[in-house]
Short mmCIF file of C-alpha atoms and ligand atoms in Angstrom, two decimals:
data_model
loop_
_atom_site.label_atom_id
_atom_site.label_comp_id
_atom_site.label_asym_id
_atom_site.label_seq_id
_atom_site.Cartn_x
_atom_site.Cartn_y
_atom_site.Cartn_z
CA MET A 1209 -183.85 98.32 205.90
CA THR A 1210 -180.93 99.20 208.19
CA ARG A 1211 -178.96 100.84 205.51
CA ALA A 1212 -182.07 103.09 204.36
CA ARG A 1213 -182.59 104.21 208.11
CA LEU A 1214 -178.79 105.16 208.49
CA ALA A 1215 -179.03 107.13 205.04
CA ALA A 1216 -182.10 108.90 206.41
CA ALA A 1217 -180.46 109.81 209.79
CA VAL A 1218 -177.26 111.25 207.95
CA LEU A 1219 -179.44 113.08 205.79
CA ALA A 1220 -181.34 114.48 208.60
CA ALA A 1221 -178.12 115.47 210.58
CA TRP A 1222 -176.70 117.20 207.54
CA VAL A 1223 -179.82 119.31 206.82
CA ILE A 1224 -180.05 120.34 210.56
CA THR A 1225 -176.23 121.08 210.66
CA GLY A 1226 -176.39 123.05 207.07
CA CYS A 1227 -179.29 125.27 208.37
CA GLY A 1228 -177.49 126.14 211.45
CA ALA A 1229 -174.07 126.70 210.00
CA ASP A 1230 -175.20 128.95 207.39
CA ASN A 1231 -177.43 131.66 208.82
CA PRO A 1232 -177.99 134.53 206.44
CA PRO A 1233 -177.53 137.88 207.72
CA SER A 1234 -180.61 139.05 209.64
CA ALA A 1235 -182.67 141.86 209.26
CA ALA A 1236 -181.36 143.35 212.35
CA ASP A 1237 -177.92 143.87 210.41
CA ALA A 1238 -179.56 146.07 207.96
CA PRO A 1239 -178.46 149.82 208.45
CA GLN A 1240 -181.99 151.28 208.24
CA SER A 1241 -183.63 149.74 211.43
CA GLY A 1242 -183.60 150.45 214.81
CA ASP A 1243 -183.33 153.60 216.80
CA VAL A 1244 -181.14 156.13 214.85
CA THR A 1245 -179.30 159.09 216.74
CA VAL A 1246 -179.12 162.05 214.42
CA THR A 1247 -176.17 164.26 214.60
CA ALA A 1248 -176.07 167.66 213.09
CA GLY A 1249 -174.39 168.43 209.67
CA PRO A 1250 -171.71 171.24 208.63
CA ASP A 1251 -175.11 173.42 208.54
CA GLY A 1252 -176.12 172.72 212.08
CA VAL A 1253 -179.24 171.11 211.02
CA GLN A 1254 -180.01 167.49 212.01
CA ALA A 1255 -180.93 165.67 208.98
CA VAL A 1256 -183.00 162.27 209.15
CA THR A 1257 -184.49 160.24 206.33
CA LEU A 1258 -187.15 158.03 206.91
CA VAL A 1259 -188.20 155.27 204.07
CA THR A 1260 -191.60 153.84 203.67
CA GLN A 1261 -191.56 150.47 202.27
CA ASP A 1262 -194.60 148.37 201.17
CA ASN A 1263 -194.84 147.13 204.67
CA PHE A 1264 -196.52 150.22 206.34
CA ARG A 1265 -193.50 151.00 208.37
CA TYR A 1266 -191.33 153.92 208.49
CA ILE A 1267 -187.59 153.03 208.64
CA PRO A 1268 -186.31 153.96 210.98
CA ALA A 1269 -189.53 154.38 213.07
CA ARG A 1270 -187.75 155.80 215.84
CA PHE A 1271 -184.90 158.61 215.94
CA THR A 1272 -183.40 160.84 218.40
CA VAL A 1273 -182.36 164.53 218.19
CA VAL A 1274 -181.48 167.23 220.53
CA PRO A 1275 -183.02 170.51 220.70
CA GLY A 1276 -182.21 172.60 217.43
CA PRO A 1277 -183.20 172.51 213.63
CA VAL A 1278 -184.19 169.40 212.18
CA ARG A 1279 -184.57 168.43 208.55
CA LEU A 1280 -186.84 165.29 208.04
CA THR A 1281 -187.11 163.71 204.69
CA LEU A 1282 -189.69 161.22 203.98
CA GLU A 1283 -188.60 158.73 201.05
CA ASN A 1284 -191.26 156.69 199.44
CA PRO A 1285 -190.10 153.89 197.13
CA SER A 1286 -193.13 151.80 197.95
CA GLY A 1287 -196.05 151.47 195.49
CA THR A 1288 -198.57 153.56 197.47
CA VAL A 1289 -198.79 157.06 199.01
CA HIS A 1290 -197.76 157.82 202.41
CA ASN A 1291 -197.45 161.00 204.73
CA LEU A 1292 -196.11 162.25 208.14
CA ARG A 1293 -198.04 164.16 210.63
CA PHE A 1294 -197.03 164.90 214.30
CA GLU A 1295 -199.53 164.04 216.81
CA GLU A 1296 -200.77 166.82 219.46
CA GLY A 1297 -197.90 168.62 221.12
CA GLY A 1298 -195.57 167.97 218.46
CA PRO A 1299 -193.98 170.11 215.54
CA GLU A 1300 -196.85 171.63 213.55
CA GLU A 1301 -194.94 170.86 210.18
CA GLU A 1302 -196.28 167.86 208.20
CA ILE A 1303 -195.83 166.15 204.85
CA PRO A 1304 -199.36 165.98 203.57
CA VAL A 1305 -198.44 163.25 201.04
CA VAL A 1306 -195.69 161.55 199.19
CA ARG A 1307 -196.34 159.77 196.24
CA SER A 1308 -194.86 156.57 195.15
CA GLU A 1309 -191.24 157.10 193.91
CA GLU A 1310 -191.08 160.41 195.56
CA SER A 1311 -189.63 162.29 198.58
CA GLU A 1312 -190.57 165.40 200.69
CA THR A 1313 -188.82 167.27 203.15
CA ILE A 1314 -189.98 169.40 205.78
CA GLU A 1315 -187.64 171.56 208.40
CA PHE A 1316 -188.55 172.40 212.03
CA THR A 1317 -186.91 173.40 215.17
CA VAL A 1318 -187.39 171.25 218.36
CA SER A 1319 -186.87 172.77 221.98
CA THR A 1320 -188.50 170.56 224.54
CA PRO A 1321 -187.19 167.30 225.34
CA GLY A 1322 -189.62 164.33 225.14
CA GLU A 1323 -191.10 161.72 222.72
CA TYR A 1324 -193.22 162.95 219.74
CA GLU A 1325 -195.23 160.38 217.90
CA PHE A 1326 -196.00 160.70 214.37
CA ILE A 1327 -198.27 158.54 212.17
CA CYS A 1328 -199.02 158.13 208.43
CA THR A 1329 -202.75 159.08 208.23
CA PHE A 1330 -203.55 156.86 205.59
CA HIS A 1331 -202.18 153.82 207.21
CA GLU A 1332 -202.45 154.65 210.97
CA GLN A 1333 -204.58 151.58 211.36
CA LEU A 1334 -202.06 149.38 209.85
CA GLY A 1335 -199.67 150.55 212.63
CA GLN A 1336 -197.61 153.12 210.62
CA ARG A 1337 -196.31 155.23 213.19
CA GLY A 1338 -192.93 156.24 214.57
CA THR A 1339 -191.33 158.42 217.43
CA MET A 1340 -188.97 161.23 217.43
CA VAL A 1341 -187.03 161.33 220.73
CA VAL A 1342 -185.96 164.94 221.76
CA GLY A 1343 -183.00 164.45 223.97
CA THR A 1344 -181.21 166.82 226.15
CU1 CU B 266 -198.57 155.46 204.92
#
């Protein structure tokens, strides 16, 4: 009886230690998450790529540019269609639809600093939205 209890206690301690000592890399380490600051390429255009997985999120969902030309690509490796439209006050350009396994690109120029929200009109109710920050 005592022996069995001891064995159970040792096993429990081993399991707890094992879990704590062997943390897998967290999702936060993934390069595609978080707020991305976009820098201009050799052509002077700030190019950013958003990816839509099957979780109805843009990754990244927030990116920062400065006034100037922006090239925005929406890549869709998910199994459904997505799109991207800026809400009122944002750029007029939009990506009406990106089919599964395809990508679409738009270019526009931003000038007024502020925060510009965009949505996927198909999945707005599921919270698929993001923010473009125009800094100074
Ligand atoms: Cu969508």
